[in-house]
Tab-separated table of C-alpha atoms in Angstrom:
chain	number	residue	atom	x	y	z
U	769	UNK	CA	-2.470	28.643	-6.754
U	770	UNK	CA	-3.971	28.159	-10.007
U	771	UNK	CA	-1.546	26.917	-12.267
U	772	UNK	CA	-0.303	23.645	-12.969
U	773	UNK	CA	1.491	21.925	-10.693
U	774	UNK	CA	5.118	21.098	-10.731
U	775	UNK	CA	5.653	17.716	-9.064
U	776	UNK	CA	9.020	15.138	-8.693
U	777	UNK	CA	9.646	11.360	-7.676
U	778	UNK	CA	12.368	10.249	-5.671
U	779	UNK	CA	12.890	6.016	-6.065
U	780	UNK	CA	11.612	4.023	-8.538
U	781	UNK	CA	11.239	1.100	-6.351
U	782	UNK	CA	8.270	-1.122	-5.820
U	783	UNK	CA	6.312	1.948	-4.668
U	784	UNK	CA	7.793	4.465	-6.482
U	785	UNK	CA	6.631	2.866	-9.768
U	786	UNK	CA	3.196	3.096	-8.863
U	787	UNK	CA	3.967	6.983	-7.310
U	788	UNK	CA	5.112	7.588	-11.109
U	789	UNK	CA	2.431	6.019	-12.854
U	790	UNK	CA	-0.114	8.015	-10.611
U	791	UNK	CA	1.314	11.247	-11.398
U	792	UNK	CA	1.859	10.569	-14.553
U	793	UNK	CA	-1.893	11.235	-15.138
U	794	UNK	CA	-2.657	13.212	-12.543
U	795	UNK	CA	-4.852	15.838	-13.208
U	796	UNK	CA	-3.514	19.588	-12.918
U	797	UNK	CA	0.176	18.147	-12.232
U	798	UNK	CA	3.213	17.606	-14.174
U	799	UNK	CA	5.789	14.768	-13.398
U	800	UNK	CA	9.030	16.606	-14.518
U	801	UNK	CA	11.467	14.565	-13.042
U	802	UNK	CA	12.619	11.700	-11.452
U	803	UNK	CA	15.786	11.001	-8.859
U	804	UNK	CA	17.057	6.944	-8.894
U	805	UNK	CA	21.250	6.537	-9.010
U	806	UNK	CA	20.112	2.773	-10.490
U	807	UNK	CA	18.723	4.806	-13.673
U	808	UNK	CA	14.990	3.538	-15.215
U	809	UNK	CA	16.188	0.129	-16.805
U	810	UNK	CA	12.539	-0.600	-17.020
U	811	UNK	CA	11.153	2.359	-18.133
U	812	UNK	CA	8.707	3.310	-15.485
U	813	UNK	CA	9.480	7.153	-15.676
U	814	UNK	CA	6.579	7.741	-17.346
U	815	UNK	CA	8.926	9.530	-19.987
U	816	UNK	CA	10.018	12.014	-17.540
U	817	UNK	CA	14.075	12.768	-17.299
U	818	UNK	CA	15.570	10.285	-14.810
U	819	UNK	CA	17.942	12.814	-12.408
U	820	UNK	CA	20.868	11.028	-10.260
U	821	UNK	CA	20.505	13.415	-7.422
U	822	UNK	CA	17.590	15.406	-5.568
U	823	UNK	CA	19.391	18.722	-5.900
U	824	UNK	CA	19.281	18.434	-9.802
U	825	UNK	CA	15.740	17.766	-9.139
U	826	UNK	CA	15.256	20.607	-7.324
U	827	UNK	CA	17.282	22.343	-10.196
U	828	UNK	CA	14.162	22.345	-12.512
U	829	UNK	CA	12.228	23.783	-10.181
U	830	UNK	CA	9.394	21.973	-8.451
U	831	UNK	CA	6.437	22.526	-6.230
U	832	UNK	CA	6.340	19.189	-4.304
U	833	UNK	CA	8.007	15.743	-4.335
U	834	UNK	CA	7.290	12.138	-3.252
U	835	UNK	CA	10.164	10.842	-1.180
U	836	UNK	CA	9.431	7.110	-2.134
U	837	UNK	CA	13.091	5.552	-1.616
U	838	UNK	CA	14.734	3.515	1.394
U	839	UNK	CA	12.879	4.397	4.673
U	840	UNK	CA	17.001	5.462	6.191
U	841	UNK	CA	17.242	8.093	3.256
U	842	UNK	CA	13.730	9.854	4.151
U	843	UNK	CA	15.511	12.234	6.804
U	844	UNK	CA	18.049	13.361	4.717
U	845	UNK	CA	15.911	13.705	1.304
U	846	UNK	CA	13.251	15.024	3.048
U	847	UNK	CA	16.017	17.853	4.941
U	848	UNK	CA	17.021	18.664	1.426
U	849	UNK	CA	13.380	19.527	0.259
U	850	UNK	CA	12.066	21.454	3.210
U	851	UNK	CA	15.778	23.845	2.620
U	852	UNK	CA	15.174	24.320	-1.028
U	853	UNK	CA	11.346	25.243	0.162
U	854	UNK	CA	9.625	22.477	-1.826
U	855	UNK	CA	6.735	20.538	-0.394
U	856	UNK	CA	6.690	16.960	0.292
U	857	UNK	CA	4.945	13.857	0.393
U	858	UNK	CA	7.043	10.780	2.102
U	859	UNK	CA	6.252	7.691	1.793
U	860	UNK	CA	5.744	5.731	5.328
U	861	UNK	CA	7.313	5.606	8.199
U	862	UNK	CA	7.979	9.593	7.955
U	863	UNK	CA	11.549	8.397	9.181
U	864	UNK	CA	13.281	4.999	10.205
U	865	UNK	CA	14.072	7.061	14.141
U	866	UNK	CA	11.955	9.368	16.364
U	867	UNK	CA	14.286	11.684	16.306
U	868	UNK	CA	14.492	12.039	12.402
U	869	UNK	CA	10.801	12.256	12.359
U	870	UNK	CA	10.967	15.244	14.693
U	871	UNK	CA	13.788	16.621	12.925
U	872	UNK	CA	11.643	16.559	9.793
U	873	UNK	CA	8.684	18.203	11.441
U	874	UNK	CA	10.236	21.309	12.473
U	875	UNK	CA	12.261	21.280	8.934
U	876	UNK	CA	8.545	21.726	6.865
U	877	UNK	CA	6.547	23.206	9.730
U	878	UNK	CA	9.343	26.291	10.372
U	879	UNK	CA	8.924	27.017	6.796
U	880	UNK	CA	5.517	26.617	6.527
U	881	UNK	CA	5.282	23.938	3.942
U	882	UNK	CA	2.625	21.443	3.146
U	883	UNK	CA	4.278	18.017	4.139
U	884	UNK	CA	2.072	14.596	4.461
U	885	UNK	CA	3.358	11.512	4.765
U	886	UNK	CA	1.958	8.377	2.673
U	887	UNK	CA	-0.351	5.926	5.226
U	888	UNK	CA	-2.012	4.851	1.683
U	889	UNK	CA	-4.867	2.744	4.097
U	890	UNK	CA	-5.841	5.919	5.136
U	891	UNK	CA	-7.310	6.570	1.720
U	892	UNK	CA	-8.558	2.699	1.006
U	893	UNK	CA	-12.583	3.015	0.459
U	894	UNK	CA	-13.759	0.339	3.262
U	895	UNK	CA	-11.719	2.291	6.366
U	896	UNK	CA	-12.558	5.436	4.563
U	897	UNK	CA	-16.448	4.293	5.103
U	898	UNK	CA	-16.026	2.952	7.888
U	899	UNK	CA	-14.796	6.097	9.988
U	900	UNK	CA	-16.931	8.065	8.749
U	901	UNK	CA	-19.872	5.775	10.068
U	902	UNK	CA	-17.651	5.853	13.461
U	903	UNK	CA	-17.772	9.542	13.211
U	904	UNK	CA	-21.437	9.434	13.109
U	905	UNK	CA	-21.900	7.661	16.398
U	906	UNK	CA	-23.155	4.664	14.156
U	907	UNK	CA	-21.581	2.384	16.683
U	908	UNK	CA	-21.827	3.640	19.462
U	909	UNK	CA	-19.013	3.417	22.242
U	910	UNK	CA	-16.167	2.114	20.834
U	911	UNK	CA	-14.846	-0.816	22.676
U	912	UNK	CA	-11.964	-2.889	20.970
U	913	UNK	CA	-9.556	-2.426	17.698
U	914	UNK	CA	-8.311	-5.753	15.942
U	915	UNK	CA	-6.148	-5.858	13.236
U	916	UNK	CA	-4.225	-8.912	11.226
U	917	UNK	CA	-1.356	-8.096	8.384
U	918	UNK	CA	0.049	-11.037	7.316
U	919	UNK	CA	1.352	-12.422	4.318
U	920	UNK	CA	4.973	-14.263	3.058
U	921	UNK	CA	8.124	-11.461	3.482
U	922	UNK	CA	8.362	-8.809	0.559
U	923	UNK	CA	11.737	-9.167	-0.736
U	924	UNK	CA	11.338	-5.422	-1.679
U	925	UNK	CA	12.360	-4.931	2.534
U	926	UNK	CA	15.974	-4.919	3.483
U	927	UNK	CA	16.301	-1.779	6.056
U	928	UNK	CA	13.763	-2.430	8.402
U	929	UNK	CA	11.655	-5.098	9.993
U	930	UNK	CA	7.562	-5.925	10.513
U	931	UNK	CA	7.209	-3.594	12.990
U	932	UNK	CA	8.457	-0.189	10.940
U	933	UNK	CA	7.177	-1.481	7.665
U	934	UNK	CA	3.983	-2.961	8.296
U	935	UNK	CA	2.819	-2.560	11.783
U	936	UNK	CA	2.754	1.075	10.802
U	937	UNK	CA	-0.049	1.026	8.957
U	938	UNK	CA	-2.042	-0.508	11.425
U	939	UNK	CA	-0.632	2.144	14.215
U	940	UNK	CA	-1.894	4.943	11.799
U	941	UNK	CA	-5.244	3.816	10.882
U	942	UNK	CA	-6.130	2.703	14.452
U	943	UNK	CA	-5.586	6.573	15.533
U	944	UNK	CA	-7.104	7.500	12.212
U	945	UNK	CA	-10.470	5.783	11.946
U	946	UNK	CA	-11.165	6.296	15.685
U	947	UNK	CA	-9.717	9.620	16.443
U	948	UNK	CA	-8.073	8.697	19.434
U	949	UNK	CA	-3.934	7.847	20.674
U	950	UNK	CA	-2.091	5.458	22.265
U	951	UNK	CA	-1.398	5.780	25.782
U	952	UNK	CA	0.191	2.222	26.188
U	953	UNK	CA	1.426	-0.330	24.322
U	954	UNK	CA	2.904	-3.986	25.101
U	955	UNK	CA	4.333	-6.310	22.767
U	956	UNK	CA	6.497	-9.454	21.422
U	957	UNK	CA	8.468	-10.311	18.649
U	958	UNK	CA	10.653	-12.955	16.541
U	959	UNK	CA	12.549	-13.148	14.373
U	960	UNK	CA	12.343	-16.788	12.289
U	961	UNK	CA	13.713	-15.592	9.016
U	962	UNK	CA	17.247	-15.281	9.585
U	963	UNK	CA	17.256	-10.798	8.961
U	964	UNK	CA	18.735	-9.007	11.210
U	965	UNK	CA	14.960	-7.454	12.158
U	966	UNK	CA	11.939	-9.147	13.341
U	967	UNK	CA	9.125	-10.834	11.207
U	968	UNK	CA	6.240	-11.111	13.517
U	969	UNK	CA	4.816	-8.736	16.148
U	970	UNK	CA	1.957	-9.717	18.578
U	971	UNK	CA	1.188	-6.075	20.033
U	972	UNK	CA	-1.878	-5.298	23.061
U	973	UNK	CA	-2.627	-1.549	23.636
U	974	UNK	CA	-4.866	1.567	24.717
U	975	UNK	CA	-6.232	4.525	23.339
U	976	UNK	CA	-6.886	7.401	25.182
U	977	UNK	CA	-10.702	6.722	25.666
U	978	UNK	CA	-9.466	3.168	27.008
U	979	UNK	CA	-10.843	1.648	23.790
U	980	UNK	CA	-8.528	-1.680	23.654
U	981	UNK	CA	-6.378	-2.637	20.594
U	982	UNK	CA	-4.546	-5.824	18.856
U	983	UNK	CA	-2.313	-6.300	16.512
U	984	UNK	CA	-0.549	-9.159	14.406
U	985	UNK	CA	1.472	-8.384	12.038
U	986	UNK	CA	3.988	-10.574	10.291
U	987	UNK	CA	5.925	-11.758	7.027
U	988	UNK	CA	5.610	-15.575	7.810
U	989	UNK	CA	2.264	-16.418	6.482
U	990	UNK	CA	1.423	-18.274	3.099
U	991	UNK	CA	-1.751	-16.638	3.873
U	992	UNK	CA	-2.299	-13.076	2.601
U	993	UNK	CA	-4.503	-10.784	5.346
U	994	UNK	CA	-5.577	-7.610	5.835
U	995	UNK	CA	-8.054	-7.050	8.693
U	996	UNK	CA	-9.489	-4.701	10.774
U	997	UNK	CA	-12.835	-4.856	12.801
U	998	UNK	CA	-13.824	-1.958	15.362
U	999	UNK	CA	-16.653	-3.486	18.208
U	1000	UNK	CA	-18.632	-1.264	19.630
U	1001	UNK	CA	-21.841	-1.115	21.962
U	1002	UNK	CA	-24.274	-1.461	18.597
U	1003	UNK	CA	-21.935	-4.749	16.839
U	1004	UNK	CA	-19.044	-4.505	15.187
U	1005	UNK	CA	-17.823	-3.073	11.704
U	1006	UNK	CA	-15.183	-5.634	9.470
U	1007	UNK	CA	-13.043	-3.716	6.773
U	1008	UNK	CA	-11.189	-5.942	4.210
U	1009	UNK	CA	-8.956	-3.389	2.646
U	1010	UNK	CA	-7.406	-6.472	-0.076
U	1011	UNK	CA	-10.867	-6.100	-1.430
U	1012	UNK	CA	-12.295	-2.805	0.020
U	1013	UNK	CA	-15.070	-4.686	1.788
U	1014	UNK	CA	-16.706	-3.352	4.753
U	1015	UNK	CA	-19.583	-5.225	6.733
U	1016	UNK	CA	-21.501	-4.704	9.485
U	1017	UNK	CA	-22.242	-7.467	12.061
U	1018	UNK	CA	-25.383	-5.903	14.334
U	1019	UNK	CA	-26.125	-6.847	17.538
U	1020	UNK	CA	-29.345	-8.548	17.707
U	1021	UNK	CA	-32.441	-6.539	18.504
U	1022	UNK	CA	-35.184	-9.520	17.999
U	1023	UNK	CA	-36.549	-10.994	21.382
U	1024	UNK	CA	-36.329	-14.598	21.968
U	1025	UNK	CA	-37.986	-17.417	23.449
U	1026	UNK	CA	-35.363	-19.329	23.671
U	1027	UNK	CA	-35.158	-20.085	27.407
U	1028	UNK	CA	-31.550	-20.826	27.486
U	1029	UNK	CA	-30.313	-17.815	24.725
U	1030	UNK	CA	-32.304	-15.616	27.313
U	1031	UNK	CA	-30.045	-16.369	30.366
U	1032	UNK	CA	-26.996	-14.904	28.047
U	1033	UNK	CA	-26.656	-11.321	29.381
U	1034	UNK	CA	-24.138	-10.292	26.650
U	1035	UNK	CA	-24.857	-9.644	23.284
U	1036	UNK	CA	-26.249	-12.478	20.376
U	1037	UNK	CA	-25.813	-12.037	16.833
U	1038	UNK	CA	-27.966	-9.707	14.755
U	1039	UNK	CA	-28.304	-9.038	11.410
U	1040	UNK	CA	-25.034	-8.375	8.658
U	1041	UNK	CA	-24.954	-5.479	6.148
U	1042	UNK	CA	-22.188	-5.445	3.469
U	1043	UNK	CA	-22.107	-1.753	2.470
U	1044	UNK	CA	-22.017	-1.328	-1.183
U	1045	UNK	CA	-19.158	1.413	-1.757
U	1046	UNK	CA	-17.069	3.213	-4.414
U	1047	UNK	CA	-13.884	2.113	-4.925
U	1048	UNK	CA	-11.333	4.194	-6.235
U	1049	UNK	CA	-7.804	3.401	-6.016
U	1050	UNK	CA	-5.864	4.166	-2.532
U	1051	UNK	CA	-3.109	5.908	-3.952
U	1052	UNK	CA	-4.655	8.023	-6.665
U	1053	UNK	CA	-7.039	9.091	-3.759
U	1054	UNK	CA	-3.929	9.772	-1.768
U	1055	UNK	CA	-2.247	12.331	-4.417
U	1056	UNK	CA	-5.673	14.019	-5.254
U	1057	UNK	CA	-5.548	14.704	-1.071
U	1058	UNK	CA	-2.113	15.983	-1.287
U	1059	UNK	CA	-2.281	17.722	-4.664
U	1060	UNK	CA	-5.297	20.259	-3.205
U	1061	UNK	CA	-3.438	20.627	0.112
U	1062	UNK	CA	-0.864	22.202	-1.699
U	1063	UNK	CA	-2.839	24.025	-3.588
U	1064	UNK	CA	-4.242	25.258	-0.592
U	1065	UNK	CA	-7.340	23.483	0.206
U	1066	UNK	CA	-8.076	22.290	4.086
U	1067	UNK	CA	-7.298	18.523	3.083
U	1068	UNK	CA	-7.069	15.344	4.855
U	1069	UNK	CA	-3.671	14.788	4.411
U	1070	UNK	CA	-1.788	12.259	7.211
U	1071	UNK	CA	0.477	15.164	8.373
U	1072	UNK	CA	4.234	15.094	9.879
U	1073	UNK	CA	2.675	15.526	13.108
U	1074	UNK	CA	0.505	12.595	12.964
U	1075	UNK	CA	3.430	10.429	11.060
U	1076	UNK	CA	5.404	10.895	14.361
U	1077	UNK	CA	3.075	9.977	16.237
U	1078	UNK	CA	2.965	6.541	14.658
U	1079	UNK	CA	6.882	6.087	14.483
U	1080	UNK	CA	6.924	7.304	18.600
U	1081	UNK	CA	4.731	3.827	18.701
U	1082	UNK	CA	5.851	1.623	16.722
U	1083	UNK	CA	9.667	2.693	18.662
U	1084	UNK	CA	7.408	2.050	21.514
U	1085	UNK	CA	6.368	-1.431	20.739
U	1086	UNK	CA	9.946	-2.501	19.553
U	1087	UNK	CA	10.950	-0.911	23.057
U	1088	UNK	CA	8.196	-2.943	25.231
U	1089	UNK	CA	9.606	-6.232	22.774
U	1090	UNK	CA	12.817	-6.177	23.836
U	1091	UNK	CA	12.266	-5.171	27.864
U	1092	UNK	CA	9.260	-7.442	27.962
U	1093	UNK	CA	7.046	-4.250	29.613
U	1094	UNK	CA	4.452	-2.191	28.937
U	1095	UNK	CA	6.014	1.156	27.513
U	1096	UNK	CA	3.113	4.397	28.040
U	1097	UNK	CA	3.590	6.571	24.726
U	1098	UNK	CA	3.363	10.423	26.026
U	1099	UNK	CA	3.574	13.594	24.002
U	1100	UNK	CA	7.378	13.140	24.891
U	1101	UNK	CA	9.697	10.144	25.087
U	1102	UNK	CA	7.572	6.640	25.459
U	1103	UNK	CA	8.644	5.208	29.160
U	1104	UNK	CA	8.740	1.935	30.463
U	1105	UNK	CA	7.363	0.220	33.707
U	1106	UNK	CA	6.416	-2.947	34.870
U	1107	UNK	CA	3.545	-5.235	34.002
């Protein structure tokens, strides 16, 4: 596939703006169309016709779309796509159910389309580094995953809570940067805001090498975080992704004399790099991925498959929440037992 591509936008919400504006000046790709019932008061088509439904989209004739509205409509848009044969690229969660995310993977995969779903950390420079460094055996074993989102509550949110909207990210990229699944998963929430859906997860899991994981996520923080550090036999890596940071905190490898430091039998501090690493911007990264998948080229796209995957947990930890047990996540249904 040579030729330019043909590209659409569903939403012009708080992420679909930013969808348009990418391909908008995207290279080889042509925005001809965008679906929002609201209309563009704000003109961020990008001067592309603003549609009221995805079948006139589909009308002008497209080679892929980003399905960037309400997580509850992703099913259903996304149906309509892979049965008009277009390619997709949905925004995260794949869907707002297991079962709608598994009704979307056999929709693209029986047809054989290209289908990805948007985990935009996946593409942020500092995680990007970093598993590639984990890749390389530059930490060793693998030992613990820690991750803190937090910040005050989006008011862009109304259909689902921490868990679905943010927690996913850290679900995905824990898989992602270490190559590995969950086999278990236990976990608490609240819910302090007065929604309908909780604000704040606390979340303790496995991976299928028994590498241990944490999470806390929440919306009730004045304090804007995003954090993820990976601790291995060799130190430990520390990825901002607000800032695209990644460091490296060694373990030390100097001998002391220090009578007292040399009764410790664990590990003492060594010495910290701060890689110095391109930053391009997440998303752009993320379309360039998806762009040359459809064109054909082996990409690394996050695919349907893998976007299950990380709604089958995060339905897992919401499950272990509200029975107060550790759930085990399986290839099929996640099951419960006692802790």
């Amino acid at each position: 596939m040579t030729a330019e591509l043909r590209a659409g936008l569903i939403g012009l919400g708080s992420m679909g703006r930013h969808h348009a504006r990418v391909l908008a000046g995207l290279d080889d790709v042509q925005l001809v169309g965008v679906v929002d019932p609201m209309g563009d008061k704000n003109g961020l088509a990008q001067g592309a016709p603003v549609l009221s439904t995805v079948e006139e989209l589909i009308a002008l004739g497209v080679d892929y779309a980003v399905v960037a509205c309400p997580t509850a409509l992703h099913e259903e848009v996304g149906l309509q796509l892979a049965e008009a044969g277009v390619c997709a690229l949905i925004e995260k969660p794949v869907a707002d159910t297991v079962e709608g995310a598994r009704r979307l993977v056999d929709a693209f995969e029986s047809r054989g389309l290209v289908a990805g779903v948007g985990h935009i950390e996946r593409c942020n420079p500092a995680l990007r580094s970093m598993r590639s460094r984990l890749e390389a055996g530059e930490l060793g074993e693998v030992f613990q995953v820690v991750t803190r989102r937090q910040g005050p509550f989006p008011h862009r949110i109304a259909d689902v809570g921490v868990v679905k909207d943010l927690a996913t990210h850290d679900i995905d990229l824990t898989g992602w940067v270490t190559g590995q699944v969950y086999t278990s998963i236990s976990a608490h929430t609240v819910s302090k805001s007065g929604r309908p859906h909780e604000d704040m997860v606390s979340a303790v899991g496995r991976l299928s090498d028994g590498t241990m994981v944490n999470h806390l996520v929440n919306w009730l923080s004045p304090l804007k975080e995003r954090f993820t550090s990976v601790t291995g036999e060799r130190g430990t890596f520390i990825a901002d992704t607000l800032t695209a940071d990644l460091t490296f905190h060694s373990n030390a490898a100097v001998a002391t004399e220090w009578e007292a430091l040399q009764a410790f039998r664990g590990v003492s501090e060594g010495d910290m790099i701060r890689y110095a690493i391109a930053k391009r911007e997440p998303l752009l990264v993320e379309h360039e991925l998806f762009r040359d998948a459809v064109r054909g080229s082996e990409k690394d796209i996050c695919t349907l498959q893998e976007g299950l995957r990380t709604v089958e947990v995060a339905a897992a930890v919401l499950e272990s929440a509200k029975t107060g047990r550790t759930v085990t996540t399986s290839v099929g249904e996640p099951t419960t037992h006692g802790t």
